[in-house]
Amino acid sequence: MHVTSSHSHMKAELKSTSISFQNPTTLFNTPHNPLAGALKGCLGSLDGACIEKLLLHCASALESNDITLAQQVMWVLNNVASPVGDTNQRLTSWFLRALISRASRICPTAMSFKGSNTIQRRLMSVTELTGYVDLIPWHRFGYCASNNEIYKAITGYQRVHILDFSTTHCVQWPTFIDALAKNPEGPPSLRITVPFCRPHVPPMVNVSIHEVGLRLGNFAKFRDVPFEFNVIGNTGPLTPAEFSDESSSFHFEAMLSLLNPTTLNLREDEALVINCQNWLRYLSDDRKGSRQSLSLRDAFLNLIKGLNPRIVLLVDEDCDLSASSLTSRITTCFNHLWIPFDALETFLPKDSGQRAEFESDIGQKIENIISFEGHQRIERLECGVQMSQRMKNVGYLSVPFCDETVREVKGLLDEHASGWGMKREEGMLVLTWKGNNCVFATAWVPCEIRDHVGMDASLP
């Protein structure tokens, strides 16, 4: 990665703030300042490694409450950042925004915003959402791998029930419904159950989850697939305004009590599938009370295991953002989230509205990772290896992906830029960009039903 210096360019959204970006002349001329040499060197070579170094200097200053030094480093970063520049400039603009947001909480007087610092989110139509997830295979990779394994697992069943925990408003399922419709023996009946509450994260749509269910039902009817859609934890539909209201927060603890056979209306003659796409990261891993108590994340995995699913699909970004250290999170986040920025750079112009919207959603994630702490920091990813070990500890066995699934995923990636690839790694399928891990996909069965499911589940 390489950034071209742009000292004359000031990031547009920062012009409306009252932040004082101090000229770092005094920093460079202070002989005993240990950062002077490093920062001065960065001004002449603004590549990715140097930007990362600047971000870490700024984070260290904020962690030690040195607002003056933080402002000086931000001055340098601000002359690099550009929301319409190259990959690194665009990424830097979002990291700088997050650091300013964090600084404003540490020292509101020195780092105050005159205008709103809230990222404005546009509500997409369902059609726009489909185009959004098709831009890069960040989401479709997991859908494709999961759908093929689900199809294999439900073979022979006349009834299929999918308990869907995801953040992309069921956009995964039209392709699966279409696959069921092509079954030479006739399609099984399909029931999809979703929780009413979801993490308040992008992408956001302008219709309620009930309306999404109606549209899925219409498509299933068109394809002659018997279909039923259920929403648990809510007595009626919300308006689009209410659905997008941030006050409708993600109350996961209340949802745990709904994950039981009675509420879910589980039936003995149906194949139960648990689908988790970019979901577990939002469940707290903090243990309350005694050391023996389970975190919400483990409690959730235990509860769904008790439902005796035919298969469990777990897909998320292959990155560890659970560290308490800000500098650790910045390093990991910067080296992971340059990937979608870089991928979009290969085929969308710098002034593309689609590109800006996609990057803005990533920017919201960056802000949560960098700017917030405690219960407000909801982006707490675990990498695939960590999550796989968690699944084994809770009592699941890994199910290897079949060769047909691998072929299907490769076919999907062939439709995108040449930088995308895939590899098998410790029971996972991993999406890569230029050799860097992006997203992992895994499949699991509870240990207790391994002998009954007829799958080749691998031992831990």
GROMACS .gro file of C-alpha atoms in nm:
model
  460
    1MET     CA    1   0.000   0.000   0.000
    2HIS     CA    2   0.122   0.350  -0.079
    3VAL     CA    3  -0.015   0.692  -0.004
    4THR     CA    4   0.065   1.004  -0.202
    5SER     CA    5   0.126   1.305   0.018
    6SER     CA    6  -0.152   1.563   0.002
    7HIS     CA    7  -0.056   1.842   0.243
    8SER     CA    8  -0.287   2.094   0.077
    9HIS     CA    9  -0.593   1.878   0.121
   10MET     CA   10  -0.794   1.903   0.442
   11LYS     CA   11  -1.062   1.647   0.506
   12ALA     CA   12  -1.399   1.810   0.441
   13GLU     CA   13  -1.589   1.678   0.739
   14LEU     CA   14  -1.324   1.805   0.981
   15LYS     CA   15  -1.358   2.164   0.862
   16SER     CA   16  -1.686   2.198   1.050
   17THR     CA   17  -1.529   2.112   1.384
   18SER     CA   18  -1.360   2.327   1.644
   19ILE     CA   19  -1.069   2.090   1.684
   20SER     CA   20  -0.736   2.265   1.702
   21PHE     CA   21  -0.486   2.078   1.486
   22GLN     CA   22  -0.166   2.216   1.626
   23ASN     CA   23   0.120   2.266   1.385
   24PRO     CA   24   0.379   2.004   1.481
   25THR     CA   25   0.678   2.235   1.430
   26THR     CA   26   0.745   2.240   1.803
   27LEU     CA   27   0.725   1.862   1.809
   28PHE     CA   28   0.992   1.825   1.542
   29ASN     CA   29   1.217   2.087   1.701
   30THR     CA   30   1.206   1.932   2.048
   31PRO     CA   31   1.533   1.737   2.079
   32HIS     CA   32   1.421   1.519   2.368
   33ASN     CA   33   1.088   1.413   2.220
   34PRO     CA   34   1.122   1.040   2.135
   35LEU     CA   35   0.854   1.063   1.867
   36ALA     CA   36   1.009   1.353   1.677
   37GLY     CA   37   1.231   1.142   1.454
   38ALA     CA   38   0.965   0.890   1.373
   39LEU     CA   39   0.704   1.151   1.286
   40LYS     CA   40   0.945   1.362   1.085
   41GLY     CA   41   1.045   1.056   0.886
   42CYS     CA   42   0.682   0.979   0.812
   43LEU     CA   43   0.628   1.313   0.640
   44GLY     CA   44   0.861   1.205   0.363
   45SER     CA   45   0.722   0.855   0.309
   46LEU     CA   46   0.351   0.827   0.373
   47ASP     CA   47   0.296   0.459   0.302
   48GLY     CA   48   0.068   0.222   0.491
   49ALA     CA   49   0.330   0.129   0.748
   50CYS     CA   50   0.400   0.493   0.828
   51ILE     CA   51   0.031   0.578   0.860
   52GLU     CA   52  -0.011   0.288   1.098
   53LYS     CA   53   0.283   0.421   1.302
   54LEU     CA   54   0.119   0.763   1.322
   55LEU     CA   55  -0.212   0.611   1.431
   56LEU     CA   56  -0.034   0.418   1.707
   57HIS     CA   57   0.148   0.732   1.825
   58CYS     CA   58  -0.184   0.912   1.845
   59ALA     CA   59  -0.347   0.623   2.032
   60SER     CA   60  -0.060   0.609   2.280
   61ALA     CA   61  -0.093   0.982   2.341
   62LEU     CA   62  -0.465   0.947   2.404
   63GLU     CA   63  -0.414   0.651   2.637
   64SER     CA   64  -0.170   0.863   2.841
   65ASN     CA   65  -0.408   1.165   2.824
   66ASP     CA   66  -0.150   1.373   2.635
   67ILE     CA   67  -0.398   1.577   2.431
   68THR     CA   68  -0.132   1.818   2.302
   69LEU     CA   69   0.073   1.539   2.146
   70ALA     CA   70  -0.244   1.373   2.013
   71GLN     CA   71  -0.340   1.699   1.837
   72GLN     CA   72   0.005   1.730   1.685
   73VAL     CA   73  -0.008   1.380   1.541
   74MET     CA   74  -0.363   1.442   1.418
   75TRP     CA   75  -0.233   1.744   1.226
   76VAL     CA   76  -0.004   1.513   1.031
   77LEU     CA   77  -0.279   1.254   0.979
   78ASN     CA   78  -0.521   1.523   0.866
   79ASN     CA   79  -0.283   1.618   0.587
   80VAL     CA   80  -0.280   1.256   0.473
   81ALA     CA   81  -0.649   1.175   0.509
   82SER     CA   82  -0.893   1.224   0.223
   83PRO     CA   83  -1.238   1.064   0.186
   84VAL     CA   84  -1.196   1.078  -0.193
   85GLY     CA   85  -0.827   0.984  -0.219
   86ASP     CA   86  -0.656   0.650  -0.267
   87THR     CA   87  -0.707   0.343  -0.050
   88ASN     CA   88  -0.487   0.452   0.240
   89GLN     CA   89  -0.604   0.812   0.237
   90ARG     CA   90  -0.967   0.706   0.254
   91LEU     CA   91  -0.899   0.453   0.530
   92THR     CA   92  -0.696   0.710   0.725
   93SER     CA   93  -0.984   0.959   0.714
   94TRP     CA   94  -1.206   0.712   0.901
   95PHE     CA   95  -0.939   0.626   1.157
   96LEU     CA   96  -0.875   0.995   1.216
   97ARG     CA   97  -1.246   1.056   1.265
   98ALA     CA   98  -1.257   0.774   1.522
   99LEU     CA   99  -0.954   0.909   1.708
  100ILE     CA  100  -1.103   1.259   1.719
  101SER     CA  101  -1.426   1.112   1.850
  102ARG     CA  102  -1.235   0.930   2.122
  103ALA     CA  103  -1.033   1.243   2.207
  104SER     CA  104  -1.350   1.449   2.240
  105ARG     CA  105  -1.465   1.212   2.514
  106ILE     CA  106  -1.134   1.236   2.699
  107CYS     CA  107  -1.113   1.614   2.682
  108PRO     CA  108  -1.438   1.772   2.558
  109THR     CA  109  -1.304   2.128   2.588
  110ALA     CA  110  -0.994   2.074   2.379
  111MET     CA  111  -1.158   1.841   2.128
  112SER     CA  112  -1.518   1.955   2.086
  113PHE     CA  113  -1.738   1.931   1.779
  114LYS     CA  114  -1.959   2.223   1.677
  115GLY     CA  115  -2.158   2.004   1.445
  116SER     CA  116  -2.289   1.651   1.476
  117ASN     CA  117  -2.032   1.374   1.476
  118THR     CA  118  -2.297   1.113   1.400
  119ILE     CA  119  -2.247   0.918   1.080
  120GLN     CA  120  -2.561   0.968   0.875
  121ARG     CA  121  -2.705   0.634   0.765
  122ARG     CA  122  -2.929   0.609   0.462
  123LEU     CA  123  -3.198   0.343   0.470
  124MET     CA  124  -3.164   0.120   0.164
  125SER     CA  125  -3.440  -0.043  -0.034
  126VAL     CA  126  -3.428  -0.423  -0.053
  127THR     CA  127  -3.318  -0.394  -0.417
  128GLU     CA  128  -3.035  -0.160  -0.319
  129LEU     CA  129  -2.934  -0.400  -0.042
  130THR     CA  130  -2.892  -0.678  -0.298
  131GLY     CA  131  -2.656  -0.459  -0.502
  132TYR     CA  132  -2.474  -0.362  -0.183
  133VAL     CA  133  -2.387  -0.721  -0.087
  134ASP     CA  134  -2.293  -0.800  -0.448
  135LEU     CA  135  -2.021  -0.532  -0.467
  136ILE     CA  136  -1.755  -0.759  -0.320
  137PRO     CA  137  -1.789  -1.121  -0.196
  138TRP     CA  138  -1.756  -1.015   0.170
  139HIS     CA  139  -2.109  -1.143   0.241
  140ARG     CA  140  -2.183  -1.370  -0.056
  141PHE     CA  141  -1.887  -1.594   0.031
  142GLY     CA  142  -2.052  -1.693   0.359
  143TYR     CA  143  -2.395  -1.726   0.201
  144CYS     CA  144  -2.266  -1.955  -0.073
  145ALA     CA  145  -2.063  -2.180   0.160
  146SER     CA  146  -2.347  -2.200   0.412
  147ASN     CA  147  -2.630  -2.260   0.165
  148ASN     CA  148  -2.449  -2.551   0.002
  149GLU     CA  149  -2.378  -2.718   0.335
  150ILE     CA  150  -2.737  -2.662   0.449
  151TYR     CA  151  -2.868  -2.817   0.128
  152LYS     CA  152  -2.649  -3.121   0.183
  153ALA     CA  153  -2.751  -3.155   0.550
  154ILE     CA  154  -3.128  -3.146   0.486
  155THR     CA  155  -3.130  -3.409   0.212
  156GLY     CA  156  -3.419  -3.650   0.269
  157TYR     CA  157  -3.622  -3.416   0.490
  158GLN     CA  158  -3.966  -3.290   0.385
  159ARG     CA  159  -3.961  -3.004   0.634
  160VAL     CA  160  -3.676  -2.758   0.693
  161HIS     CA  161  -3.662  -2.495   0.966
  162ILE     CA  162  -3.387  -2.232   0.956
  163LEU     CA  163  -3.325  -2.023   1.267
  164ASP     CA  164  -3.151  -1.724   1.111
  165PHE     CA  165  -2.921  -1.492   1.309
  166SER     CA  166  -2.776  -1.243   1.063
  167THR     CA  167  -2.743  -0.871   0.997
  168THR     CA  168  -2.832  -0.847   0.628
  169HIS     CA  169  -3.211  -0.878   0.641
  170CYS     CA  170  -3.249  -1.228   0.494
  171VAL     CA  171  -3.082  -1.141   0.163
  172GLN     CA  172  -2.913  -1.482   0.186
  173TRP     CA  173  -3.232  -1.681   0.130
  174PRO     CA  174  -3.368  -1.614  -0.222
  175THR     CA  175  -3.075  -1.810  -0.368
  176PHE     CA  176  -3.145  -2.097  -0.127
  177ILE     CA  177  -3.516  -2.095  -0.208
  178ASP     CA  178  -3.428  -2.111  -0.576
  179ALA     CA  179  -3.203  -2.413  -0.510
  180LEU     CA  180  -3.485  -2.591  -0.324
  181ALA     CA  181  -3.721  -2.525  -0.614
  182LYS     CA  182  -3.484  -2.710  -0.847
  183ASN     CA  183  -3.484  -3.026  -0.634
  184PRO     CA  184  -3.577  -3.310  -0.879
  185GLU     CA  185  -3.780  -3.481  -0.605
  186GLY     CA  186  -3.973  -3.165  -0.528
  187PRO     CA  187  -3.892  -2.895  -0.273
  188PRO     CA  188  -3.936  -2.948   0.102
  189SER     CA  189  -4.139  -2.695   0.298
  190LEU     CA  190  -3.921  -2.416   0.434
  191ARG     CA  191  -3.973  -2.226   0.758
  192ILE     CA  192  -3.746  -1.935   0.849
  193THR     CA  193  -3.750  -1.789   1.200
  194VAL     CA  194  -3.568  -1.466   1.283
  195PRO     CA  195  -3.535  -1.268   1.606
  196PHE     CA  196  -3.709  -0.933   1.602
  197CYS     CA  197  -3.412  -0.752   1.755
  198ARG     CA  198  -3.086  -0.720   1.568
  199PRO     CA  199  -2.765  -0.528   1.634
  200HIS     CA  200  -2.815  -0.169   1.517
  201VAL     CA  201  -2.540  -0.185   1.256
  202PRO     CA  202  -2.528  -0.135   0.878
  203PRO     CA  203  -2.669  -0.218   0.638
  204MET     CA  204  -3.007  -0.069   0.730
  205VAL     CA  205  -3.320  -0.102   0.515
  206ASN     CA  206  -3.636   0.104   0.481
  207VAL     CA  207  -3.877  -0.181   0.552
  208SER     CA  208  -3.951  -0.386   0.864
  209ILE     CA  209  -3.844  -0.748   0.909
  210HIS     CA  210  -4.210  -0.844   0.865
  211GLU     CA  211  -4.214  -0.683   0.521
  212VAL     CA  212  -3.892  -0.868   0.436
  213GLY     CA  213  -4.070  -1.191   0.531
  214LEU     CA  214  -4.365  -1.108   0.308
  215ARG     CA  215  -4.134  -1.050   0.013
  216LEU     CA  216  -3.955  -1.378   0.075
  217GLY     CA  217  -4.294  -1.549   0.091
  218ASN     CA  218  -4.395  -1.402  -0.244
  219PHE     CA  219  -4.072  -1.523  -0.402
  220ALA     CA  220  -4.114  -1.871  -0.252
  221LYS     CA  221  -4.471  -1.884  -0.388
  222PHE     CA  222  -4.343  -1.786  -0.731
  223ARG     CA  223  -4.092  -2.073  -0.712
  224ASP     CA  224  -4.354  -2.318  -0.574
  225VAL     CA  225  -4.171  -2.369  -0.243
  226PRO     CA  226  -4.402  -2.408   0.061
  227PHE     CA  227  -4.292  -2.128   0.293
  228GLU     CA  228  -4.351  -1.989   0.641
  229PHE     CA  229  -4.182  -1.689   0.805
  230ASN     CA  230  -4.181  -1.624   1.179
  231VAL     CA  231  -4.046  -1.338   1.391
  232ILE     CA  232  -3.987  -1.415   1.758
  233GLY     CA  233  -3.984  -1.159   2.036
  234ASN     CA  234  -4.229  -0.910   1.888
  235THR     CA  235  -4.608  -0.883   1.877
  236GLY     CA  236  -4.641  -0.672   1.566
  237PRO     CA  237  -4.461  -0.487   1.286
  238LEU     CA  238  -4.283  -0.157   1.339
  239THR     CA  239  -4.288   0.136   1.101
  240PRO     CA  240  -3.967   0.199   0.903
  241ALA     CA  241  -3.895   0.501   1.126
  242GLU     CA  242  -3.929   0.292   1.440
  243PHE     CA  243  -3.728   0.010   1.291
  244SER     CA  244  -3.436   0.242   1.219
  245ASP     CA  245  -3.455   0.416   1.557
  246GLU     CA  246  -3.133   0.360   1.748
  247SER     CA  247  -3.333   0.345   2.071
  248SER     CA  248  -3.460   0.005   1.953
  249SER     CA  249  -3.141  -0.143   2.090
  250PHE     CA  250  -3.015  -0.497   2.075
  251HIS     CA  251  -3.138  -0.661   2.396
  252PHE     CA  252  -2.988  -1.005   2.362
  253GLU     CA  253  -3.040  -1.119   2.718
  254ALA     CA  254  -3.416  -1.089   2.679
  255MET     CA  255  -3.396  -1.296   2.362
  256LEU     CA  256  -3.223  -1.590   2.531
  257SER     CA  257  -3.548  -1.696   2.699
  258LEU     CA  258  -3.712  -1.726   2.357
  259LEU     CA  259  -3.466  -1.988   2.232
  260ASN     CA  260  -3.667  -2.289   2.346
  261PRO     CA  261  -3.863  -2.558   2.158
  262THR     CA  262  -4.202  -2.422   2.265
  263THR     CA  263  -4.150  -2.061   2.160
  264LEU     CA  264  -3.979  -2.169   1.838
  265ASN     CA  265  -4.253  -2.428   1.775
  266LEU     CA  266  -3.997  -2.693   1.686
  267ARG     CA  267  -4.132  -3.005   1.516
  268GLU     CA  268  -3.986  -3.352   1.534
  269ASP     CA  269  -4.019  -3.415   1.160
  270GLU     CA  270  -3.821  -3.109   1.050
  271ALA     CA  271  -3.451  -3.054   0.998
  272LEU     CA  272  -3.345  -2.763   1.219
  273VAL     CA  273  -3.065  -2.541   1.085
  274ILE     CA  274  -2.893  -2.265   1.286
  275ASN     CA  275  -2.743  -1.993   1.067
  276CYS     CA  276  -2.512  -1.731   1.226
  277GLN     CA  277  -2.372  -1.475   0.983
  278ASN     CA  278  -2.169  -1.187   1.137
  279TRP     CA  279  -2.370  -1.227   1.457
  280LEU     CA  280  -2.173  -1.373   1.746
  281ARG     CA  281  -1.935  -1.075   1.758
  282TYR     CA  282  -2.219  -0.865   1.902
  283LEU     CA  283  -2.285  -1.098   2.194
  284SER     CA  284  -2.094  -1.006   2.508
  285ASP     CA  285  -1.814  -1.237   2.614
  286ASP     CA  286  -1.799  -1.088   2.963
  287ARG     CA  287  -1.871  -1.328   3.247
  288LYS     CA  288  -2.100  -1.199   3.520
  289GLY     CA  289  -2.072  -1.317   3.877
  290SER     CA  290  -1.874  -1.634   3.945
  291ARG     CA  291  -1.602  -1.773   3.720
  292GLN     CA  292  -1.830  -2.067   3.647
  293SER     CA  293  -2.096  -1.842   3.490
  294LEU     CA  294  -2.122  -1.836   3.112
  295SER     CA  295  -2.086  -1.529   2.897
  296LEU     CA  296  -2.383  -1.441   2.673
  297ARG     CA  297  -2.182  -1.569   2.378
  298ASP     CA  298  -2.131  -1.913   2.533
  299ALA     CA  299  -2.485  -1.919   2.674
  300PHE     CA  300  -2.621  -1.863   2.324
  301LEU     CA  301  -2.410  -2.144   2.180
  302ASN     CA  302  -2.523  -2.377   2.459
  303LEU     CA  303  -2.888  -2.292   2.406
  304ILE     CA  304  -2.886  -2.357   2.032
  305LYS     CA  305  -2.691  -2.680   2.088
  306GLY     CA  306  -2.973  -2.793   2.316
  307LEU     CA  307  -3.220  -2.750   2.028
  308ASN     CA  308  -3.050  -3.047   1.852
  309PRO     CA  309  -2.987  -2.877   1.518
  310ARG     CA  310  -2.905  -3.079   1.211
  311ILE     CA  311  -2.623  -2.835   1.137
  312VAL     CA  312  -2.491  -2.500   1.265
  313LEU     CA  313  -2.326  -2.252   1.026
  314LEU     CA  314  -2.096  -1.988   1.171
  315VAL     CA  315  -1.951  -1.717   0.947
  316ASP     CA  316  -1.769  -1.397   1.041
  317GLU     CA  317  -1.468  -1.182   0.961
  318ASP     CA  318  -1.137  -1.354   1.034
  319CYS     CA  319  -0.995  -1.094   1.269
  320ASP     CA  320  -0.940  -1.061   1.645
  321LEU     CA  321  -1.072  -0.729   1.772
  322SER     CA  322  -1.139  -0.837   2.130
  323ALA     CA  323  -0.822  -0.685   2.283
  324SER     CA  324  -0.862  -0.432   2.564
  325SER     CA  325  -0.558  -0.236   2.440
  326LEU     CA  326  -0.642   0.047   2.200
  327THR     CA  327  -0.308   0.022   2.021
  328SER     CA  328  -0.359  -0.352   1.964
  329ARG     CA  329  -0.703  -0.291   1.818
  330ILE     CA  330  -0.573  -0.017   1.590
  331THR     CA  331  -0.298  -0.240   1.450
  332THR     CA  332  -0.536  -0.530   1.387
  333CYS     CA  333  -0.817  -0.313   1.258
  334PHE     CA  334  -0.595  -0.115   1.020
  335ASN     CA  335  -0.440  -0.429   0.872
  336HIS     CA  336  -0.778  -0.598   0.831
  337LEU     CA  337  -1.009  -0.322   0.712
  338TRP     CA  338  -0.778  -0.191   0.439
  339ILE     CA  339  -0.894  -0.502   0.250
  340PRO     CA  340  -1.246  -0.385   0.151
  341PHE     CA  341  -1.110  -0.036   0.082
  342ASP     CA  342  -0.843  -0.184  -0.145
  343ALA     CA  343  -1.088  -0.418  -0.317
  344LEU     CA  344  -1.331  -0.134  -0.396
  345GLU     CA  345  -1.040   0.069  -0.535
  346THR     CA  346  -0.990  -0.192  -0.811
  347PHE     CA  347  -1.324  -0.137  -0.986
  348LEU     CA  348  -1.507   0.172  -0.856
  349PRO     CA  349  -1.409   0.534  -0.929
  350LYS     CA  350  -1.306   0.758  -0.642
  351ASP     CA  351  -1.630   0.959  -0.664
  352SER     CA  352  -1.859   0.653  -0.668
  353GLY     CA  353  -2.161   0.692  -0.440
  354GLN     CA  354  -2.180   0.315  -0.392
  355ARG     CA  355  -1.819   0.309  -0.283
  356ALA     CA  356  -1.864   0.600  -0.041
  357GLU     CA  357  -2.167   0.431   0.117
  358PHE     CA  358  -1.992   0.098   0.160
  359GLU     CA  359  -1.686   0.269   0.308
  360SER     CA  360  -1.904   0.476   0.540
  361ASP     CA  361  -2.047   0.155   0.687
  362ILE     CA  362  -1.694   0.026   0.746
  363GLY     CA  363  -1.613   0.365   0.896
  364GLN     CA  364  -1.892   0.321   1.149
  365LYS     CA  365  -1.734  -0.008   1.249
  366ILE     CA  366  -1.391   0.158   1.283
  367GLU     CA  367  -1.540   0.429   1.502
  368ASN     CA  368  -1.698   0.175   1.735
  369ILE     CA  369  -1.373  -0.024   1.762
  370ILE     CA  370  -1.153   0.279   1.825
  371SER     CA  371  -1.371   0.542   1.989
  372PHE     CA  372  -1.570   0.340   2.241
  373GLU     CA  373  -1.504   0.118   2.542
  374GLY     CA  374  -1.713  -0.095   2.775
  375HIS     CA  375  -2.063  -0.203   2.672
  376GLN     CA  376  -2.070   0.064   2.397
  377ARG     CA  377  -1.793  -0.115   2.206
  378ILE     CA  378  -2.004  -0.380   2.038
  379GLU     CA  379  -1.765  -0.478   1.757
  380ARG     CA  380  -1.580  -0.761   1.934
  381LEU     CA  381  -1.470  -1.001   1.663
  382GLU     CA  382  -1.286  -1.325   1.727
  383CYS     CA  383  -1.076  -1.482   1.452
  384GLY     CA  384  -1.180  -1.813   1.302
  385VAL     CA  385  -0.930  -2.020   1.502
  386GLN     CA  386  -1.048  -1.864   1.830
  387MET     CA  387  -1.413  -1.913   1.743
  388SER     CA  388  -1.353  -2.273   1.638
  389GLN     CA  389  -1.189  -2.349   1.971
  390ARG     CA  390  -1.485  -2.188   2.148
  391MET     CA  391  -1.725  -2.411   1.956
  392LYS     CA  392  -1.527  -2.721   2.051
  393ASN     CA  393  -1.514  -2.613   2.416
  394VAL     CA  394  -1.891  -2.571   2.423
  395GLY     CA  395  -1.945  -2.918   2.273
  396TYR     CA  396  -1.957  -2.899   1.894
  397LEU     CA  397  -1.776  -3.102   1.630
  398SER     CA  398  -1.653  -2.949   1.306
  399VAL     CA  399  -1.810  -3.063   0.978
  400PRO     CA  400  -1.569  -3.047   0.681
  401PHE     CA  401  -1.693  -2.859   0.375
  402CYS     CA  402  -1.761  -3.090   0.082
  403ASP     CA  403  -1.590  -3.060  -0.255
  404GLU     CA  404  -1.912  -2.941  -0.420
  405THR     CA  405  -1.929  -2.647  -0.180
  406VAL     CA  406  -1.569  -2.558  -0.259
  407ARG     CA  407  -1.649  -2.562  -0.633
  408GLU     CA  408  -1.953  -2.341  -0.582
  409VAL     CA  409  -1.755  -2.087  -0.379
  410LYS     CA  410  -1.476  -2.082  -0.637
  411GLY     CA  411  -1.735  -2.019  -0.906
  412LEU     CA  412  -1.868  -1.724  -0.707
  413LEU     CA  413  -1.520  -1.575  -0.666
  414ASP     CA  414  -1.452  -1.611  -1.038
  415GLU     CA  415  -1.723  -1.348  -1.092
  416HIS     CA  416  -1.520  -1.093  -0.895
  417ALA     CA  417  -1.173  -0.936  -0.920
  418SER     CA  418  -0.871  -1.165  -0.951
  419GLY     CA  419  -0.742  -1.066  -0.606
  420TRP     CA  420  -1.008  -1.276  -0.433
  421GLY     CA  421  -0.924  -1.632  -0.335
  422MET     CA  422  -1.017  -1.910  -0.097
  423LYS     CA  423  -0.832  -2.163   0.113
  424ARG     CA  424  -0.903  -2.445   0.356
  425GLU     CA  425  -0.761  -2.384   0.701
  426GLU     CA  426  -0.819  -2.597   1.012
  427GLY     CA  427  -1.167  -2.710   0.911
  428MET     CA  428  -1.263  -2.366   0.783
  429LEU     CA  429  -1.312  -2.215   0.442
  430VAL     CA  430  -1.143  -1.875   0.437
  431LEU     CA  431  -1.202  -1.592   0.192
  432THR     CA  432  -0.877  -1.410   0.104
  433TRP     CA  433  -0.783  -1.087  -0.072
  434LYS     CA  434  -0.430  -1.084  -0.215
  435GLY     CA  435  -0.347  -1.367   0.025
  436ASN     CA  436  -0.485  -1.195   0.337
  437ASN     CA  437  -0.759  -1.365   0.539
  438CYS     CA  438  -1.092  -1.183   0.525
  439VAL     CA  439  -1.389  -1.401   0.624
  440PHE     CA  440  -1.413  -1.753   0.764
  441ALA     CA  441  -1.695  -2.004   0.724
  442THR     CA  442  -1.741  -2.307   0.951
  443ALA     CA  443  -2.001  -2.582   0.993
  444TRP     CA  444  -2.077  -2.768   1.317
  445VAL     CA  445  -2.290  -3.037   1.480
  446PRO     CA  446  -2.345  -3.094   1.853
  447CYS     CA  447  -2.129  -3.376   1.989
  448GLU     CA  448  -2.436  -3.551   2.132
  449ILE     CA  449  -2.600  -3.608   1.794
  450ARG     CA  450  -2.291  -3.687   1.588
  451ASP     CA  451  -2.377  -4.058   1.565
  452HIS     CA  452  -2.730  -3.978   1.451
  453VAL     CA  453  -2.670  -3.719   1.182
  454GLY     CA  454  -2.465  -3.933   0.947
  455MET     CA  455  -2.203  -3.665   0.889
  456ASP     CA  456  -1.829  -3.689   0.878
  457ALA     CA  457  -1.772  -3.465   1.178
  458SER     CA  458  -1.409  -3.426   1.273
  459LEU     CA  459  -1.280  -3.458   1.625
  460PRO     CA  460  -1.130  -3.154   1.801
   0.00000   0.00000   0.00000
